[in-house]
mmCIF file of C-alpha atoms in Angstrom:
data_model
loop_
_atom_site.group_PDB
_atom_site.id
_atom_site.type_symbol
_atom_site.label_atom_id
_atom_site.label_comp_id
_atom_site.label_asym_id
_atom_site.label_seq_id
_atom_site.Cartn_x
_atom_site.Cartn_y
_atom_site.Cartn_z
ATOM 1 C CA MET A 1 24.007 -25.374 -11.527
ATOM 2 C CA ILE A 2 20.500 -25.060 -10.097
ATOM 3 C CA GLU A 3 21.223 -28.407 -7.919
ATOM 4 C CA THR A 4 23.616 -25.931 -6.005
ATOM 5 C CA LEU A 5 21.253 -23.540 -4.749
ATOM 6 C CA SER A 6 20.122 -22.824 -1.223
ATOM 7 C CA ALA A 7 17.162 -22.718 0.176
ATOM 8 C CA LYS A 8 15.663 -18.974 1.317
ATOM 9 C CA ALA A 9 13.955 -18.040 4.409
ATOM 10 C CA PRO A 10 10.170 -17.776 3.902
ATOM 11 C CA ASP A 11 8.936 -14.609 3.887
ATOM 12 C CA PRO A 12 7.813 -13.378 7.149
ATOM 13 C CA LEU A 13 4.108 -12.592 6.042
ATOM 14 C CA LEU A 14 3.297 -15.476 4.049
ATOM 15 C CA LYS A 15 4.646 -17.378 6.896
ATOM 16 C CA ILE A 16 2.286 -16.713 9.064
ATOM 17 C CA ILE A 17 -0.696 -17.352 6.614
ATOM 18 C CA LYS A 18 0.348 -20.806 5.645
ATOM 19 C CA MET A 19 0.609 -21.181 9.955
ATOM 20 C CA PHE A 20 -3.098 -19.630 10.144
ATOM 21 C CA ARG A 21 -4.335 -21.499 7.780
ATOM 22 C CA GLU A 22 -3.205 -25.158 9.555
ATOM 23 C CA ASP A 23 -3.971 -24.110 13.005
ATOM 24 C CA VAL A 24 -6.907 -26.490 13.345
ATOM 25 C CA ARG A 25 -8.617 -24.192 16.065
ATOM 26 C CA SER A 26 -12.014 -23.017 15.080
ATOM 27 C CA ASP A 27 -11.929 -19.322 17.081
ATOM 28 C CA LYS A 28 -8.624 -18.523 15.570
ATOM 29 C CA ILE A 29 -8.118 -14.616 14.213
ATOM 30 C CA ASP A 30 -6.127 -13.449 11.247
ATOM 31 C CA LEU A 31 -4.736 -10.135 11.501
ATOM 32 C CA GLY A 32 -1.874 -10.833 9.502
ATOM 33 C CA VAL A 33 -2.675 -10.589 5.607
ATOM 34 C CA GLY A 34 -3.557 -7.182 4.273
ATOM 35 C CA VAL A 35 -6.548 -7.599 2.862
ATOM 36 C CA TYR A 36 -10.879 -6.102 4.119
ATOM 37 C CA LYS A 37 -13.188 -8.760 5.680
ATOM 38 C CA ASP A 38 -16.683 -8.050 6.111
ATOM 39 C CA ALA A 39 -18.498 -8.993 9.667
ATOM 40 C CA THR A 40 -18.824 -12.395 8.050
ATOM 41 C CA GLY A 41 -14.844 -12.667 7.500
ATOM 42 C CA ASN A 42 -15.135 -12.791 3.844
ATOM 43 C CA THR A 43 -13.769 -10.369 1.384
ATOM 44 C CA PRO A 44 -16.535 -9.591 -1.204
ATOM 45 C CA VAL A 45 -16.257 -8.312 -4.789
ATOM 46 C CA MET A 46 -17.981 -5.328 -5.109
ATOM 47 C CA ARG A 47 -20.833 -4.641 -6.913
ATOM 48 C CA ALA A 48 -19.770 -2.798 -9.609
ATOM 49 C CA VAL A 49 -16.752 -4.598 -9.936
ATOM 50 C CA LYS A 50 -19.286 -7.936 -11.007
ATOM 51 C CA ASP A 51 -21.196 -5.033 -12.823
ATOM 52 C CA ALA A 52 -18.190 -4.504 -14.859
ATOM 53 C CA GLU A 53 -17.151 -7.635 -15.243
ATOM 54 C CA ALA A 54 -20.637 -8.233 -16.934
ATOM 55 C CA ARG A 55 -20.056 -5.852 -19.266
ATOM 56 C CA LEU A 56 -16.677 -6.932 -20.370
ATOM 57 C CA LEU A 57 -18.224 -10.529 -20.532
ATOM 58 C CA ALA A 58 -20.974 -9.158 -23.050
ATOM 59 C CA ASN A 59 -18.879 -6.608 -25.077
ATOM 60 C CA GLN A 60 -15.207 -7.625 -25.338
ATOM 61 C CA THR A 61 -14.256 -8.555 -28.859
ATOM 62 C CA THR A 62 -10.769 -9.290 -28.692
ATOM 63 C CA LYS A 63 -7.860 -11.046 -26.284
ATOM 64 C CA THR A 64 -5.063 -9.478 -28.152
ATOM 65 C CA TYR A 65 -2.571 -7.390 -26.355
ATOM 66 C CA VAL A 66 -3.033 -3.888 -24.985
ATOM 67 C CA GLY A 67 0.013 -2.491 -25.971
ATOM 68 C CA GLN A 68 3.389 -1.757 -23.968
ATOM 69 C CA GLN A 69 1.866 1.070 -22.039
ATOM 70 C CA GLY A 70 -1.104 -0.701 -21.006
ATOM 71 C CA ASP A 71 -4.434 0.601 -21.023
ATOM 72 C CA ALA A 72 -4.364 4.370 -21.882
ATOM 73 C CA GLU A 73 -7.866 5.482 -20.901
ATOM 74 C CA PHE A 74 -7.152 3.259 -17.555
ATOM 75 C CA LEU A 75 -4.263 5.367 -17.219
ATOM 76 C CA ARG A 76 -6.024 8.739 -17.537
ATOM 77 C CA LEU A 77 -8.964 7.749 -15.374
ATOM 78 C CA VAL A 78 -6.538 6.596 -12.470
ATOM 79 C CA ALA A 79 -4.392 9.644 -12.998
ATOM 80 C CA GLU A 80 -7.335 11.913 -12.878
ATOM 81 C CA LEU A 81 -8.706 9.926 -9.948
ATOM 82 C CA VAL A 82 -4.905 10.212 -7.834
ATOM 83 C CA PHE A 83 -3.626 13.617 -9.194
ATOM 84 C CA GLY A 84 -6.977 15.796 -10.536
ATOM 85 C CA ASP A 85 -5.968 18.176 -13.366
ATOM 86 C CA ALA A 86 -2.028 17.357 -12.783
ATOM 87 C CA GLY A 87 -2.142 13.904 -13.903
ATOM 88 C CA ALA A 88 -2.570 14.854 -17.592
ATOM 89 C CA GLU A 89 1.239 16.293 -17.133
ATOM 90 C CA MET A 90 2.161 12.518 -16.218
ATOM 91 C CA ALA A 91 4.058 9.850 -18.004
ATOM 92 C CA SER A 92 2.679 6.718 -16.781
ATOM 93 C CA ILE A 93 2.955 3.076 -18.229
ATOM 94 C CA GLN A 94 0.362 0.119 -16.804
ATOM 95 C CA ALA A 95 2.252 -2.126 -14.200
ATOM 96 C CA VAL A 96 1.618 -5.857 -12.753
ATOM 97 C CA GLY A 97 0.206 -4.409 -9.294
ATOM 98 C CA GLY A 98 1.240 -1.774 -7.102
ATOM 99 C CA THR A 99 4.580 -3.846 -6.153
ATOM 100 C CA GLY A 100 5.044 -4.335 -10.023
ATOM 101 C CA ALA A 101 5.110 -0.586 -10.477
ATOM 102 C CA LEU A 102 7.429 0.043 -7.399
ATOM 103 C CA ARG A 103 9.669 -2.478 -9.278
ATOM 104 C CA LEU A 104 9.335 -0.811 -12.374
ATOM 105 C CA GLY A 105 10.506 2.682 -10.860
ATOM 106 C CA CYS A 106 13.275 1.519 -8.948
ATOM 107 C CA ASP A 107 14.594 0.077 -12.084
ATOM 108 C CA LEU A 108 13.899 3.762 -13.836
ATOM 109 C CA LEU A 109 15.647 5.455 -10.790
ATOM 110 C CA ARG A 110 19.007 2.668 -11.367
ATOM 111 C CA GLU A 111 18.867 3.554 -14.778
ATOM 112 C CA SER A 112 18.661 7.578 -13.957
ATOM 113 C CA GLY A 113 22.055 7.245 -11.591
ATOM 114 C CA ALA A 114 20.296 6.499 -8.106
ATOM 115 C CA LYS A 115 22.170 4.536 -5.971
ATOM 116 C CA ARG A 116 20.654 3.851 -2.795
ATOM 117 C CA VAL A 117 16.816 4.399 -1.390
ATOM 118 C CA LEU A 118 16.177 5.963 2.148
ATOM 119 C CA LEU A 119 13.166 3.540 3.595
ATOM 120 C CA PRO A 120 11.660 5.108 6.774
ATOM 121 C CA ALA A 121 11.458 2.489 9.060
ATOM 122 C CA PRO A 122 9.098 0.271 9.672
ATOM 123 C CA CYS A 123 8.094 0.122 5.994
ATOM 124 C CA TRP A 124 6.305 -2.227 3.950
ATOM 125 C CA PRO A 125 8.458 -5.399 4.204
ATOM 126 C CA ASN A 126 8.480 -5.727 0.599
ATOM 127 C CA HIS A 127 10.135 -2.641 0.046
ATOM 128 C CA PRO A 128 13.912 -3.396 1.157
ATOM 129 C CA SER A 129 13.888 -6.742 -1.339
ATOM 130 C CA ILE A 130 12.472 -4.487 -4.421
ATOM 131 C CA VAL A 131 15.369 -2.198 -3.854
ATOM 132 C CA ARG A 132 17.983 -4.811 -3.877
ATOM 133 C CA ALA A 133 16.202 -6.542 -6.481
ATOM 134 C CA ALA A 134 16.924 -3.330 -8.744
ATOM 135 C CA GLY A 135 20.529 -3.087 -8.042
ATOM 136 C CA MET A 136 20.142 -0.291 -5.598
ATOM 137 C CA ALA A 137 21.035 -0.045 -1.468
ATOM 138 C CA PRO A 138 18.022 0.561 0.850
ATOM 139 C CA ILE A 139 19.539 2.450 3.972
ATOM 140 C CA ASP A 140 16.976 2.361 6.730
ATOM 141 C CA ALA A 141 15.741 5.241 8.601
ATOM 142 C CA PRO A 142 14.065 5.222 11.765
ATOM 143 C CA PHE A 143 10.925 7.905 11.496
ATOM 144 C CA PHE A 144 8.732 6.558 13.818
ATOM 145 C CA ASN A 145 7.957 6.119 18.184
ATOM 146 C CA ILE A 146 6.188 3.090 18.322
ATOM 147 C CA ALA A 147 5.844 3.612 22.231
ATOM 148 C CA GLU A 148 4.178 7.043 21.546
ATOM 149 C CA GLN A 149 2.797 6.263 18.245
ATOM 150 C CA ARG A 150 3.919 9.511 16.523
ATOM 151 C CA ILE A 151 6.082 10.269 13.510
ATOM 152 C CA ASP A 152 9.591 11.391 14.010
ATOM 153 C CA MET A 153 10.176 14.142 11.541
ATOM 154 C CA GLU A 154 13.675 15.413 12.861
ATOM 155 C CA ALA A 155 15.247 11.728 12.889
ATOM 156 C CA LEU A 156 13.554 11.493 9.414
ATOM 157 C CA LEU A 157 15.067 14.533 7.949
ATOM 158 C CA GLY A 158 18.338 13.934 9.600
ATOM 159 C CA ALA A 159 18.488 10.890 7.687
ATOM 160 C CA PHE A 160 18.560 12.426 4.635
ATOM 161 C CA ALA A 161 21.933 13.376 4.868
ATOM 162 C CA GLN A 162 22.833 9.373 4.532
ATOM 163 C CA LEU A 163 21.964 10.269 0.702
ATOM 164 C CA GLU A 164 23.736 11.748 -2.355
ATOM 165 C CA ARG A 165 22.213 14.073 -5.128
ATOM 166 C CA GLY A 166 20.347 11.793 -7.599
ATOM 167 C CA ASP A 167 19.277 9.356 -4.904
ATOM 168 C CA ALA A 168 15.499 8.468 -3.682
ATOM 169 C CA VAL A 169 13.278 8.115 -0.737
ATOM 170 C CA ILE A 170 10.113 6.087 -0.504
ATOM 171 C CA LEU A 171 7.617 7.780 1.024
ATOM 172 C CA GLN A 172 4.089 6.190 1.625
ATOM 173 C CA ALA A 173 1.068 8.433 0.331
ATOM 174 C CA VAL A 174 -1.418 7.523 3.057
ATOM 175 C CA CYS A 175 -2.593 4.822 5.252
ATOM 176 C CA HIS A 176 0.764 3.865 6.360
ATOM 177 C CA ASN A 177 1.804 0.103 6.060
ATOM 178 C CA PRO A 178 2.561 -0.935 9.304
ATOM 179 C CA LEU A 179 1.935 1.960 11.191
ATOM 180 C CA GLY A 180 -1.431 3.609 10.436
ATOM 181 C CA ALA A 181 0.394 6.826 10.796
ATOM 182 C CA ASP A 182 0.293 9.848 8.156
ATOM 183 C CA PHE A 183 2.516 12.829 7.205
ATOM 184 C CA SER A 184 0.244 16.146 8.132
ATOM 185 C CA ALA A 185 0.246 19.101 5.308
ATOM 186 C CA GLU A 186 2.772 20.631 7.409
ATOM 187 C CA GLN A 187 5.101 17.621 7.245
ATOM 188 C CA TRP A 188 4.784 17.268 3.668
ATOM 189 C CA ALA A 189 5.743 20.479 2.822
ATOM 190 C CA MET A 190 9.065 19.959 4.918
ATOM 191 C CA LEU A 191 9.528 16.799 3.335
ATOM 192 C CA ALA A 192 9.292 18.604 0.095
ATOM 193 C CA ASP A 193 11.841 21.198 0.547
ATOM 194 C CA ALA A 194 14.662 18.607 2.296
ATOM 195 C CA LEU A 195 14.260 16.908 -0.370
ATOM 196 C CA ASN A 196 14.250 20.126 -3.053
ATOM 197 C CA ALA A 197 17.212 21.249 -0.983
ATOM 198 C CA ARG A 198 19.166 18.132 -1.360
ATOM 199 C CA GLY A 199 18.555 17.070 -5.037
ATOM 200 C CA ILE A 200 16.628 13.578 -3.885
ATOM 201 C CA THR A 201 13.756 11.955 -6.199
ATOM 202 C CA PRO A 202 10.684 11.227 -4.281
ATOM 203 C CA PHE A 203 9.046 7.976 -4.784
ATOM 204 C CA LEU A 204 5.729 7.844 -3.422
ATOM 205 C CA ASP A 205 3.986 4.460 -2.520
ATOM 206 C CA LEU A 206 0.099 5.002 -2.885
ATOM 207 C CA ALA A 207 -2.042 1.884 -2.196
ATOM 208 C CA TYR A 208 -4.852 2.349 -0.123
ATOM 209 C CA GLN A 209 -6.617 5.695 -1.651
ATOM 210 C CA GLY A 210 -10.395 5.650 0.428
ATOM 211 C CA PHE A 211 -9.230 3.514 3.224
ATOM 212 C CA GLY A 212 -8.440 6.996 5.564
ATOM 213 C CA ASP A 213 -10.717 9.835 5.128
ATOM 214 C CA GLY A 214 -12.092 9.751 1.654
ATOM 215 C CA ILE A 215 -10.912 9.156 -2.120
ATOM 216 C CA ASP A 216 -9.936 13.242 -2.566
ATOM 217 C CA GLU A 217 -9.129 13.475 1.351
ATOM 218 C CA ASP A 218 -6.689 10.882 1.077
ATOM 219 C CA VAL A 219 -4.635 11.983 -1.862
ATOM 220 C CA ALA A 220 -4.723 16.074 -0.586
ATOM 221 C CA GLY A 221 -1.436 15.805 0.978
ATOM 222 C CA LEU A 222 0.176 13.897 -2.171
ATOM 223 C CA ARG A 223 -1.047 16.510 -4.226
ATOM 224 C CA ALA A 224 0.232 19.065 -2.470
ATOM 225 C CA PHE A 225 3.589 17.763 -2.417
ATOM 226 C CA LEU A 226 3.810 16.810 -6.314
ATOM 227 C CA ALA A 227 3.330 20.762 -6.784
ATOM 228 C CA ARG A 228 6.311 21.644 -4.729
ATOM 229 C CA VAL A 229 8.709 19.317 -6.429
ATOM 230 C CA PRO A 230 9.994 19.270 -9.716
ATOM 231 C CA GLU A 231 9.865 15.432 -10.112
ATOM 232 C CA ALA A 232 8.880 12.633 -8.300
ATOM 233 C CA VAL A 233 8.036 9.109 -9.040
ATOM 234 C CA ILE A 234 4.478 7.557 -8.216
ATOM 235 C CA ALA A 235 3.402 4.068 -7.800
ATOM 236 C CA VAL A 236 -0.540 3.347 -7.808
ATOM 237 C CA SER A 237 -2.266 0.248 -6.551
ATOM 238 C CA GLU A 238 -6.092 0.003 -7.206
ATOM 239 C CA ALA A 239 -5.957 -3.696 -5.293
ATOM 240 C CA LYS A 240 -7.850 -2.365 -2.182
ATOM 241 C CA THR A 241 -9.163 0.785 -4.007
ATOM 242 C CA PHE A 242 -11.575 -1.319 -6.072
ATOM 243 C CA GLY A 243 -11.349 -5.050 -4.198
ATOM 244 C CA ILE A 244 -9.672 -6.686 -6.894
ATOM 245 C CA TYR A 245 -6.846 -7.767 -4.511
ATOM 246 C CA ARG A 246 -5.881 -11.043 -7.333
ATOM 247 C CA GLU A 247 -6.286 -9.275 -10.535
ATOM 248 C CA ARG A 248 -2.718 -7.076 -9.660
ATOM 249 C CA VAL A 249 -4.054 -3.753 -10.823
ATOM 250 C CA GLY A 250 -0.794 -0.789 -10.514
ATOM 251 C CA ALA A 251 0.553 1.638 -12.871
ATOM 252 C CA LEU A 252 3.720 3.718 -12.440
ATOM 253 C CA PHE A 253 3.627 7.961 -12.847
ATOM 254 C CA VAL A 254 6.640 10.138 -13.627
ATOM 255 C CA LYS A 255 6.114 14.243 -13.350
ATOM 256 C CA THR A 256 9.271 15.435 -15.232
ATOM 257 C CA ALA A 257 9.761 17.985 -17.253
ATOM 258 C CA GLU A 258 7.839 17.864 -20.164
ATOM 259 C CA LYS A 259 10.798 17.465 -22.837
ATOM 260 C CA ALA A 260 11.685 14.594 -20.374
ATOM 261 C CA ARG A 261 8.992 12.586 -21.017
ATOM 262 C CA PRO A 262 9.555 10.813 -24.146
ATOM 263 C CA ALA A 263 12.604 9.591 -22.750
ATOM 264 C CA VAL A 264 11.437 8.459 -19.391
ATOM 265 C CA MET A 265 8.798 6.513 -21.569
ATOM 266 C CA SER A 266 11.269 4.850 -23.532
ATOM 267 C CA ASN A 267 12.869 3.847 -20.574
ATOM 268 C CA LEU A 268 9.699 2.507 -18.706
ATOM 269 C CA ALA A 269 8.646 0.361 -22.113
ATOM 270 C CA ALA A 270 12.388 -1.270 -22.291
ATOM 271 C CA ILE A 271 12.172 -2.146 -18.549
ATOM 272 C CA ALA A 272 8.891 -3.836 -18.944
ATOM 273 C CA ARG A 273 9.685 -5.291 -21.994
ATOM 274 C CA ALA A 274 12.579 -7.391 -20.295
ATOM 275 C CA ASN A 275 10.193 -7.902 -17.244
ATOM 276 C CA TYR A 276 6.547 -8.920 -18.332
ATOM 277 C CA SER A 277 6.608 -7.932 -21.884
ATOM 278 C CA MET A 278 3.118 -6.617 -22.076
ATOM 279 C CA PRO A 279 0.425 -5.899 -19.315
ATOM 280 C CA PRO A 280 -2.560 -8.076 -18.315
ATOM 281 C CA ASP A 281 -5.770 -6.471 -18.969
ATOM 282 C CA HIS A 282 -8.685 -7.603 -17.243
ATOM 283 C CA GLY A 283 -7.851 -5.689 -13.999
ATOM 284 C CA ALA A 284 -7.353 -2.410 -15.677
ATOM 285 C CA ALA A 285 -10.235 -2.873 -17.924
ATOM 286 C CA ILE A 286 -12.871 -2.959 -14.895
ATOM 287 C CA VAL A 287 -11.311 -0.030 -13.403
ATOM 288 C CA ARG A 288 -11.841 1.854 -16.692
ATOM 289 C CA GLU A 289 -15.615 0.180 -16.944
ATOM 290 C CA VAL A 290 -16.134 1.399 -13.085
ATOM 291 C CA LEU A 291 -14.310 4.737 -13.402
ATOM 292 C CA GLY A 292 -16.013 5.990 -17.054
ATOM 293 C CA ASP A 293 -19.515 5.325 -15.960
ATOM 294 C CA ALA A 294 -21.115 7.773 -13.786
ATOM 295 C CA THR A 295 -23.562 4.973 -12.048
ATOM 296 C CA LEU A 296 -20.682 2.223 -12.025
ATOM 297 C CA ARG A 297 -18.383 5.036 -10.586
ATOM 298 C CA GLU A 298 -21.362 5.949 -7.503
ATOM 299 C CA SER A 299 -22.033 2.827 -6.870
ATOM 300 C CA TRP A 300 -18.225 1.891 -6.303
ATOM 301 C CA ARG A 301 -17.841 5.189 -4.064
ATOM 302 C CA ASP A 302 -20.951 4.373 -2.131
ATOM 303 C CA GLU A 303 -19.209 0.695 -1.346
ATOM 304 C CA LEU A 304 -16.173 2.196 -0.685
ATOM 305 C CA ASP A 305 -17.564 4.643 1.765
ATOM 306 C CA GLY A 306 -18.873 1.904 3.928
ATOM 307 C CA ILE A 307 -15.508 -0.633 4.085
ATOM 308 C CA ARG A 308 -13.827 3.145 5.080
ATOM 309 C CA ALA A 309 -16.803 3.458 7.727
ATOM 310 C CA HIS A 310 -16.408 -0.120 8.763
ATOM 311 C CA ILE A 311 -12.603 0.391 9.310
ATOM 312 C CA LYS A 312 -13.390 3.277 11.528
ATOM 313 C CA ARG A 313 -15.699 1.751 13.914
ATOM 314 C CA THR A 314 -13.508 -1.318 14.091
ATOM 315 C CA ARG A 315 -10.700 1.205 15.282
ATOM 316 C CA ALA A 316 -12.758 3.461 17.808
ATOM 317 C CA ALA A 317 -13.854 -0.147 19.500
ATOM 318 C CA LEU A 318 -10.257 -0.630 19.752
ATOM 319 C CA ALA A 319 -9.409 2.715 21.011
ATOM 320 C CA ALA A 320 -11.924 2.516 23.501
ATOM 321 C CA ALA A 321 -10.591 -0.642 24.857
ATOM 322 C CA ARG A 322 -8.194 -0.413 28.359
ATOM 323 C CA VAL A 323 -5.257 -2.721 28.053
ATOM 324 C CA ASN A 324 -2.994 -1.810 30.950
ATOM 325 C CA SER A 325 -0.273 0.277 29.741
ATOM 326 C CA LEU A 326 -0.820 -0.055 25.615
ATOM 327 C CA PRO A 327 -1.739 2.924 23.677
ATOM 328 C CA MET A 328 -5.056 2.108 22.610
ATOM 329 C CA HIS A 329 -6.578 5.288 22.555
ATOM 330 C CA LEU A 330 -4.649 5.971 19.473
ATOM 331 C CA ILE A 331 -5.507 3.790 17.115
ATOM 332 C CA ALA A 332 -7.999 6.015 16.314
ATOM 333 C CA ALA A 333 -6.225 8.924 15.501
ATOM 334 C CA GLN A 334 -4.624 6.467 12.588
ATOM 335 C CA LYS A 335 -5.559 5.635 9.407
ATOM 336 C CA GLY A 336 -6.318 2.219 6.832
ATOM 337 C CA MET A 337 -5.521 -1.083 7.304
ATOM 338 C CA PHE A 338 -2.618 -1.506 9.716
ATOM 339 C CA SER A 339 -1.533 -0.545 12.842
ATOM 340 C CA THR A 340 1.586 -1.329 14.880
ATOM 341 C CA LEU A 341 1.044 -2.548 18.630
ATOM 342 C CA PRO A 342 3.975 -2.094 20.926
ATOM 343 C CA LEU A 343 4.223 -5.662 21.282
ATOM 344 C CA ASN A 344 7.432 -7.472 21.428
ATOM 345 C CA GLU A 345 7.780 -10.976 19.440
ATOM 346 C CA ALA A 346 7.151 -13.160 22.441
ATOM 347 C CA GLN A 347 3.811 -11.437 23.563
ATOM 348 C CA VAL A 348 3.741 -11.919 19.615
ATOM 349 C CA MET A 349 3.835 -15.530 20.058
ATOM 350 C CA VAL A 350 1.694 -16.314 22.803
ATOM 351 C CA LEU A 351 -1.280 -14.532 21.078
ATOM 352 C CA ARG A 352 -0.138 -16.974 18.381
ATOM 353 C CA GLU A 353 0.165 -20.119 20.360
ATOM 354 C CA GLN A 354 -2.302 -19.443 23.554
ATOM 355 C CA HIS A 355 -5.004 -17.344 21.981
ATOM 356 C CA ALA A 356 -4.991 -18.390 18.361
ATOM 357 C CA ILE A 357 -4.220 -14.721 17.473
ATOM 358 C CA TYR A 358 -2.429 -14.415 14.291
ATOM 359 C CA MET A 359 -0.420 -10.928 13.642
ATOM 360 C CA THR A 360 2.771 -10.428 11.919
ATOM 361 C CA ASP A 361 6.289 -10.864 14.231
ATOM 362 C CA THR A 362 6.592 -7.133 14.588
ATOM 363 C CA ALA A 363 2.987 -6.843 15.724
ATOM 364 C CA ARG A 364 1.467 -5.263 13.011
ATOM 365 C CA ILE A 365 -2.608 -5.922 13.004
ATOM 366 C CA ASN A 366 -4.901 -5.762 10.106
ATOM 367 C CA VAL A 367 -7.749 -3.704 11.319
ATOM 368 C CA ALA A 368 -9.747 -3.795 8.355
ATOM 369 C CA GLY A 369 -9.816 -7.970 8.852
ATOM 370 C CA LEU A 370 -10.625 -7.632 12.162
ATOM 371 C CA ARG A 371 -14.455 -8.957 13.005
ATOM 372 C CA GLU A 372 -16.770 -7.095 15.546
ATOM 373 C CA ALA A 373 -17.840 -10.388 16.699
ATOM 374 C CA ASP A 374 -13.748 -11.162 17.569
ATOM 375 C CA ILE A 375 -13.155 -7.735 19.058
ATOM 376 C CA PRO A 376 -13.696 -8.614 22.946
ATOM 377 C CA ARG A 377 -11.683 -11.617 22.757
ATOM 378 C CA PHE A 378 -8.870 -10.277 20.601
ATOM 379 C CA VAL A 379 -8.802 -7.500 23.863
ATOM 380 C CA GLU A 380 -8.851 -9.898 26.996
ATOM 381 C CA ALA A 381 -5.672 -11.895 25.077
ATOM 382 C CA LEU A 382 -4.521 -8.504 24.607
ATOM 383 C CA LYS A 383 -4.759 -7.949 28.515
ATOM 384 C CA ALA A 384 -3.401 -11.632 29.011
ATOM 385 C CA VAL A 385 -0.047 -10.579 27.380
ATOM 386 C CA ALA A 386 0.599 -6.907 27.905
#
């Protein structure tokens, strides 16, 4: 019976968000929630997005369903943005955000016979929950030395031995959450060769295209990797790239042999039907309008370039700080919204309670959410605990 349910532990990040909102101190700093913030602390709506919405309001003639697969033109344009010419050969389906795409992909992998999914740890905290909800076993594989801020490829490749043929591994394509550490071209090649040798399916998670080095630069590793593997599943989120977080815009793409694509699509359609039936339209329509119009596309890219430059300036400022033994200088070499500091939970608690600085219990900070005006106080607080 429903009345017998026991309460679940709160999501760690949602817990931090709630605590921050309830904090009455006027100088509090939020480095927890993963959204970009400008110099005023606001998460703005991009100009191209507003212009696209105006066009939709003026020209849209129906609110009927977009169909099981979703907006086909949205999928074509996103595939081109992410994969280039290779996108035309992908099976695809629109999803409810990047999280929804991850769940669709995990359900598809389970249907294909996968039992285990390797998660290079630390990973995005929601990855294990999604894998378990899809009926597979998540397997943690430590692959990052936080103290030295470097990827340990030997440890990661060695962890593949815990999987069997047909199992999968989730790899973040760029701007790793929570580390900000990306694979090099050489490491992507090593991963592809190792996965091919063991018959393991790669599941790539792309959520931050354009937040690292550029729209095309951020998917260069992903494209080179996909050229070396026969099959892959790719979840794409456009929340950050277009600043439309609440619109829940995502897509799932599958690389496989042409003869297998009809079966892949039928399975994805069945999975989606039993989950949310039809995808939402508005966010995907915004992306379609922006990518399909040269003027809007240029406006969007210009604003995205500005966001990326802002993040890089913040990283440079943090890297220039001298905070006792913390390797702050390495923050400049990392990419995207996040970095994880080598702080313990007790130090994080002191920052929260005594300095009104909020980050996750694992010391992940949202670099993209740190205002320039708050950097000096943040650095001084770090000096007080490190």
